[in-house]
Short mmCIF file of the C-alpha atoms (twelve columns), coordinates in Angstrom:
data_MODEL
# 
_entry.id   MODEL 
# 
loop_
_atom_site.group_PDB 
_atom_site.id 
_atom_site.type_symbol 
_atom_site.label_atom_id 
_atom_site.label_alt_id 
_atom_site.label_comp_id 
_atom_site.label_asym_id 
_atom_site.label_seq_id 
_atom_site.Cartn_x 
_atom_site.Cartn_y 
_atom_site.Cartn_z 
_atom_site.pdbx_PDB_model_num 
ATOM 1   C CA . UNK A 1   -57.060 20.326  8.579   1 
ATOM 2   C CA . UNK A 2   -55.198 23.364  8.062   1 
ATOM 3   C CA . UNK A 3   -52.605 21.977  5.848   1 
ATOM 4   C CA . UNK A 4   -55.490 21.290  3.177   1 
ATOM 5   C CA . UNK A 5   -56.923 24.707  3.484   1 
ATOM 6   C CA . UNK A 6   -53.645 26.420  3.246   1 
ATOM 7   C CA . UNK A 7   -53.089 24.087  -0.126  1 
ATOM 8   C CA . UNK A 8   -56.564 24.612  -0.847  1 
ATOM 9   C CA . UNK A 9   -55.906 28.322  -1.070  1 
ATOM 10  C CA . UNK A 10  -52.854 27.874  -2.676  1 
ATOM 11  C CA . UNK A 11  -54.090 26.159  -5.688  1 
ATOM 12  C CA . UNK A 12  -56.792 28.381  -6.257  1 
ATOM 13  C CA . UNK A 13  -54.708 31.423  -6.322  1 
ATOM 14  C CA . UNK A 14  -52.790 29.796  -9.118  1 
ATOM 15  C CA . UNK A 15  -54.306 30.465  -12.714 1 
ATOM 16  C CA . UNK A 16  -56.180 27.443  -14.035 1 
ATOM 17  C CA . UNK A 17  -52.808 26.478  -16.345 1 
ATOM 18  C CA . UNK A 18  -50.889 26.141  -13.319 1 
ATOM 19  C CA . UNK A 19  -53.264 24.634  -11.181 1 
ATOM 20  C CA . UNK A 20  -53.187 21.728  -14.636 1 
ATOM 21  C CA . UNK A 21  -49.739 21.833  -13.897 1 
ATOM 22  C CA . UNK A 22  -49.817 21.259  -10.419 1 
ATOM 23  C CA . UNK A 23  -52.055 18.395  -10.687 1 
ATOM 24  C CA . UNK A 24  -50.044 16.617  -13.356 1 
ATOM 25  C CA . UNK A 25  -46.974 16.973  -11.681 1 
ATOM 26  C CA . UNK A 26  -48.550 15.265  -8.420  1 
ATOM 27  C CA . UNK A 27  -50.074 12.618  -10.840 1 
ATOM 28  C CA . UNK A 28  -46.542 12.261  -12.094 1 
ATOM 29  C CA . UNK A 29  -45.280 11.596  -8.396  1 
ATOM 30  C CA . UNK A 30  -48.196 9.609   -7.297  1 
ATOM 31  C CA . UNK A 31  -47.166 7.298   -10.019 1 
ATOM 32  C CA . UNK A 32  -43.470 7.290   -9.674  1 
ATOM 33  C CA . UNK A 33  -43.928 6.282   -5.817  1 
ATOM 34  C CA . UNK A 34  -46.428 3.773   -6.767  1 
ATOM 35  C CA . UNK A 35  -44.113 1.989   -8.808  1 
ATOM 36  C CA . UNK A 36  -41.136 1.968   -7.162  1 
ATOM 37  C CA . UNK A 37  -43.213 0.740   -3.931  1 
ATOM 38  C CA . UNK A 38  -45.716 -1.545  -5.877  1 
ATOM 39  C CA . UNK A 39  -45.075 -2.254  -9.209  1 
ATOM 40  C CA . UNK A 40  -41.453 -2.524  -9.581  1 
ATOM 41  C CA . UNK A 41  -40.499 -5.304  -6.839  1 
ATOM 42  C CA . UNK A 42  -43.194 -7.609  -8.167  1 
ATOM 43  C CA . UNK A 43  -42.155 -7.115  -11.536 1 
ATOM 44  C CA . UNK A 44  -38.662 -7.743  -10.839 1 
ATOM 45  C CA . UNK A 45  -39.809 -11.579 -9.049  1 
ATOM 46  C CA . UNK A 46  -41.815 -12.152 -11.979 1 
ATOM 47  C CA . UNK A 47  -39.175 -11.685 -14.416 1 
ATOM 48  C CA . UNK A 48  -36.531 -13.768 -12.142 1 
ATOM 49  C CA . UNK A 49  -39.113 -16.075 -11.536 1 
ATOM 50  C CA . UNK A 50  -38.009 -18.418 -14.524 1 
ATOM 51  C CA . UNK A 51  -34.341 -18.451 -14.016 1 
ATOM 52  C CA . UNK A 52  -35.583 -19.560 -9.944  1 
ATOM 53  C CA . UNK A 53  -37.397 -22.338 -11.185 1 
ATOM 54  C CA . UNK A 54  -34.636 -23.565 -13.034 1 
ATOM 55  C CA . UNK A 55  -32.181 -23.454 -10.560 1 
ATOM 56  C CA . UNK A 56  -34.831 -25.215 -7.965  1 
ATOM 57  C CA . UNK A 57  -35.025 -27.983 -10.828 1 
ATOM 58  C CA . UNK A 58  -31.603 -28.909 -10.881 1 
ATOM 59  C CA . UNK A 59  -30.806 -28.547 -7.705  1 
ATOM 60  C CA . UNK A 60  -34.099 -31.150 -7.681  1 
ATOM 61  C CA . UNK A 61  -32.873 -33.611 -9.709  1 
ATOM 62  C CA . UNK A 62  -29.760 -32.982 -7.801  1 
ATOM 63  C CA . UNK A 63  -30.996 -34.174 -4.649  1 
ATOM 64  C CA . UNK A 64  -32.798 -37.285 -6.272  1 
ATOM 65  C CA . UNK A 65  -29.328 -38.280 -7.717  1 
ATOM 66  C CA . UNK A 66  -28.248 -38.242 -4.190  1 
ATOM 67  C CA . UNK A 67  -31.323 -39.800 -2.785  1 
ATOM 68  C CA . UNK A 68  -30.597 -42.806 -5.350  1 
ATOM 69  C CA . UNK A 69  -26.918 -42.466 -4.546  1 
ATOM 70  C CA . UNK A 70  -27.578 -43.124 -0.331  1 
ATOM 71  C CA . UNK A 71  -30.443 -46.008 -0.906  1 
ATOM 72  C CA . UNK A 72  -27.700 -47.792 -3.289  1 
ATOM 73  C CA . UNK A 73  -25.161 -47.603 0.293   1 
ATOM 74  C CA . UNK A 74  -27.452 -48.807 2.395   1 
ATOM 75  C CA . UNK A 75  -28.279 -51.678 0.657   1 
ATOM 76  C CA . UNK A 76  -24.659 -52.541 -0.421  1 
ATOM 77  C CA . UNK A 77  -23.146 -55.566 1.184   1 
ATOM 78  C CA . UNK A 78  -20.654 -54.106 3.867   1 
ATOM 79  C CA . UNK A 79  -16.853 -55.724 3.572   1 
ATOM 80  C CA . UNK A 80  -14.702 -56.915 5.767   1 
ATOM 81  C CA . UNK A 81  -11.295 -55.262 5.894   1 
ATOM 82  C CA . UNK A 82  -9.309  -57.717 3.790   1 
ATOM 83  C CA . UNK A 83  -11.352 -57.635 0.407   1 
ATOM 84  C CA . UNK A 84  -11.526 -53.369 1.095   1 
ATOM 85  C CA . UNK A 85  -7.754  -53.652 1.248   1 
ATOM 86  C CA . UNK A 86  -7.388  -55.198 -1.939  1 
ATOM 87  C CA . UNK A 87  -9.995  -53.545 -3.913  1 
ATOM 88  C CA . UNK A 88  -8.026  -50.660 -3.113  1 
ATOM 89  C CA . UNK A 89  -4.688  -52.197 -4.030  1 
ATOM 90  C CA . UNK A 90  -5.930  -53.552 -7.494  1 
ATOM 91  C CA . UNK A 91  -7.245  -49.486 -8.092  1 
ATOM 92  C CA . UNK A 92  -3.766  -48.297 -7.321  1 
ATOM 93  C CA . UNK A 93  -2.295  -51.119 -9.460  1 
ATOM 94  C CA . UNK A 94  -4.902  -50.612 -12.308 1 
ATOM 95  C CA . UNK A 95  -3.154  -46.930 -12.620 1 
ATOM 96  C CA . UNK A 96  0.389   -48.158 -12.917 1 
ATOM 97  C CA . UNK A 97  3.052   -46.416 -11.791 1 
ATOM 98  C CA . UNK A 98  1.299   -42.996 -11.036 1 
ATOM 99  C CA . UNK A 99  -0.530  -44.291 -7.516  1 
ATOM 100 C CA . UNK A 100 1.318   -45.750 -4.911  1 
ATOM 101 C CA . UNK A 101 -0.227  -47.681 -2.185  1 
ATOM 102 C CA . UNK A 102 0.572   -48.322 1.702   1 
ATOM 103 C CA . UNK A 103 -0.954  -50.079 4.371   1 
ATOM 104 C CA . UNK A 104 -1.024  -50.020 7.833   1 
ATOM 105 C CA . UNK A 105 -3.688  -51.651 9.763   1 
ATOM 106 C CA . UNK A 106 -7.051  -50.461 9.104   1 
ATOM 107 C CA . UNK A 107 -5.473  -47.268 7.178   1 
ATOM 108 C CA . UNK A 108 -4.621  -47.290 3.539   1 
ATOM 109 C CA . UNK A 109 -2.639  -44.889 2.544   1 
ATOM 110 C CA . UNK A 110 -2.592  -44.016 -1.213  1 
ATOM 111 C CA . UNK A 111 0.123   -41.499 -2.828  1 
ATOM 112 C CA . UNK A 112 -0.425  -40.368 -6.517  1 
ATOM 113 C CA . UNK A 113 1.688   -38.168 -9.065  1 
ATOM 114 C CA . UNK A 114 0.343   -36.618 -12.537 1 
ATOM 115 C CA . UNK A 115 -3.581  -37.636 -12.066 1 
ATOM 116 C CA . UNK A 116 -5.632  -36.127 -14.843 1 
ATOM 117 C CA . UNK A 117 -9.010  -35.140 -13.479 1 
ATOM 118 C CA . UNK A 118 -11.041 -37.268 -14.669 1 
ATOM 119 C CA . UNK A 119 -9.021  -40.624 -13.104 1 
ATOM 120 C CA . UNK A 120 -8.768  -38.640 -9.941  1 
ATOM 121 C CA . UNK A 121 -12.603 -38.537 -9.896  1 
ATOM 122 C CA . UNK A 122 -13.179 -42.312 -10.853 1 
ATOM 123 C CA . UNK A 123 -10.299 -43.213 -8.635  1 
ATOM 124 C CA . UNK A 124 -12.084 -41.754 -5.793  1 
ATOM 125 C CA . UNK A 125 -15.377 -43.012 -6.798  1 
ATOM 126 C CA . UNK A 126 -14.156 -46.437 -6.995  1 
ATOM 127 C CA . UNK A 127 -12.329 -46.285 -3.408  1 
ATOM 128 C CA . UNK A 128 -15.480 -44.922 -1.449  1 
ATOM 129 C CA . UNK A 129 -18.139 -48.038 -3.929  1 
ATOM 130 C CA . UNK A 130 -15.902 -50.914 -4.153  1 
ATOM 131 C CA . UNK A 131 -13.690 -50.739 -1.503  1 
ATOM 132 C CA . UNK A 132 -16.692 -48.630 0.959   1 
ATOM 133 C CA . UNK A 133 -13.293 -46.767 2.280   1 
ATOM 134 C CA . UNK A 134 -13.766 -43.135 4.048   1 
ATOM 135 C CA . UNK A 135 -11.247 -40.758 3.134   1 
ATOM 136 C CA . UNK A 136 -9.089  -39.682 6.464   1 
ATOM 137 C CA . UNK A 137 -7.476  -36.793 5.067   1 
ATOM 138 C CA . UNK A 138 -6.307  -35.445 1.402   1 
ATOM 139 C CA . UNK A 139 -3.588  -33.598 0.341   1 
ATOM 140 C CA . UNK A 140 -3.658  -32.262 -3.100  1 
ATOM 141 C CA . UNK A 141 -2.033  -30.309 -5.577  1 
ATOM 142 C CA . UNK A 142 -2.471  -29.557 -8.715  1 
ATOM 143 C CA . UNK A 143 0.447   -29.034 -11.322 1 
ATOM 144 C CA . UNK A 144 -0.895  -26.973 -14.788 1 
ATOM 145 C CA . UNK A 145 -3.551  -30.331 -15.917 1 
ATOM 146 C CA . UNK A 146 -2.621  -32.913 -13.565 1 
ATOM 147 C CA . UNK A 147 -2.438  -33.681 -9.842  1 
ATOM 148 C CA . UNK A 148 -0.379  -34.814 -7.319  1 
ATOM 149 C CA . UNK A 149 -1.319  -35.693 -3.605  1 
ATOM 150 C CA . UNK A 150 -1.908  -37.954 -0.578  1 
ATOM 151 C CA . UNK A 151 -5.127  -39.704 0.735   1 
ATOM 152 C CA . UNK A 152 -5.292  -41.552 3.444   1 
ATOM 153 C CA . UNK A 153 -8.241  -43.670 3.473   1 
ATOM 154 C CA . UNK A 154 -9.723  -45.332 6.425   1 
ATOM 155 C CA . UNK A 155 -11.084 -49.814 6.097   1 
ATOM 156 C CA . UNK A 156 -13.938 -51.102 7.110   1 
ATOM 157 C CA . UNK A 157 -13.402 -52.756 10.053  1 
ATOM 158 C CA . UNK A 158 -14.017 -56.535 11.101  1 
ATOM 159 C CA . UNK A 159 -16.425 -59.114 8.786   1 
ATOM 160 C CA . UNK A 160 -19.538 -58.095 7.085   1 
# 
C-alpha cells in the first residue's frame, strides 16, 4: 500500500506533460510485455502452423505406404530355402558381371562392384520381395557415382 502512495505522490508532483509521459511510456511497456508473453508465441504457431501440417501429411501418407507395404508381407506366400536361393542367384546374374554371388547354407552372400544407385535400390528391393531374404550385415562403399560392397543375406528356412 505504500508503494502506490509513494507513486501516487510521485506522479502528481510531476507537471501534467510528464505525468502524459509517464503514462505512455508504461502503456508502451504494458504492451511490449504483453506481446512478447501473449501475442508473439501464438503468432509464431500460427504462422508455422502450415508448414506442420505439411510435414504431418507426408509423413501420413508415409506411414500408409508402409501400412500397404507390411499387409502385402503378410499375405505373401513364404518360400522355402531353395526357390529364395535362386531368386537371389538369377538377381545377381540379371546384373552381369558387377554382383557376385556365394552360398553357404542358409546364408547368401552377395558381393557387388560399380552399382549405380538406383540398381542398388531395386537390387535390394528385389532380394527382401522375391527372394523374402533378411539382410545379415552390409558393407558399403561408395566410389564418386557408384558403389561397391558386401551383403550377406540370410534364407528362409525349411518349406513354406
Amino acid at each position: 500500500m505504500k508503494a502506490l502512495q509513494a507513486w501516487q505522490s510521485f506522479i502528481n508532483q510531476r507537471s501534467p506533460r510528464e505525468q502524459q509521459a509517464i503514462h505512455l511510456a508504461l502503456g508502451f511497456v504494458a504492451v511490449v510485455v504483453l506481446w512478447q508473453i501473449a501475442v508473439a508465441p501464438a503468432w509464431q504457431v500460427w504462422r508455422d502452423s502450415q508448414t506442420q501440417l505439411d510435414i504431418l501429411a507426408q509423413q501420413h501418407a508415409d506411414m500408409l505406404v508402409l501400412q500397404q507395404q507390411a499387409k502385402q508381407m503378410q499375405v505373401q506366400t513364404r518360400i522355402s530355402t531353395e526357390p529364395s536361393a535362386q531368386a537371389l542367384q538369377s538377381l545377381c546374374a540379371g546384373l552381369g558381371e558387377k554382383v557376385k554371388c556365394s552360398r553357404q547354407a542358409l546364408r547368401m552372400t552377395v558381393d557387388f562392384k560399380g552399382l549405380g544407385p538406383q540398381a542398388l535400390a531395386q537390387v535390394w528391393a528385389q532380394a527382401r520381395s522375391q527372394a523374402q531374404a533378411v539382410v545379415l550385415e552390409t558393407h558399403l562403399q561408395r566410389q564418386g557415382e557408384l558403389w561397391n560392397g558386401q551383403w550377406v543375406w540370410a534364407l528362409p528356412e525349411g518349406a513354406p
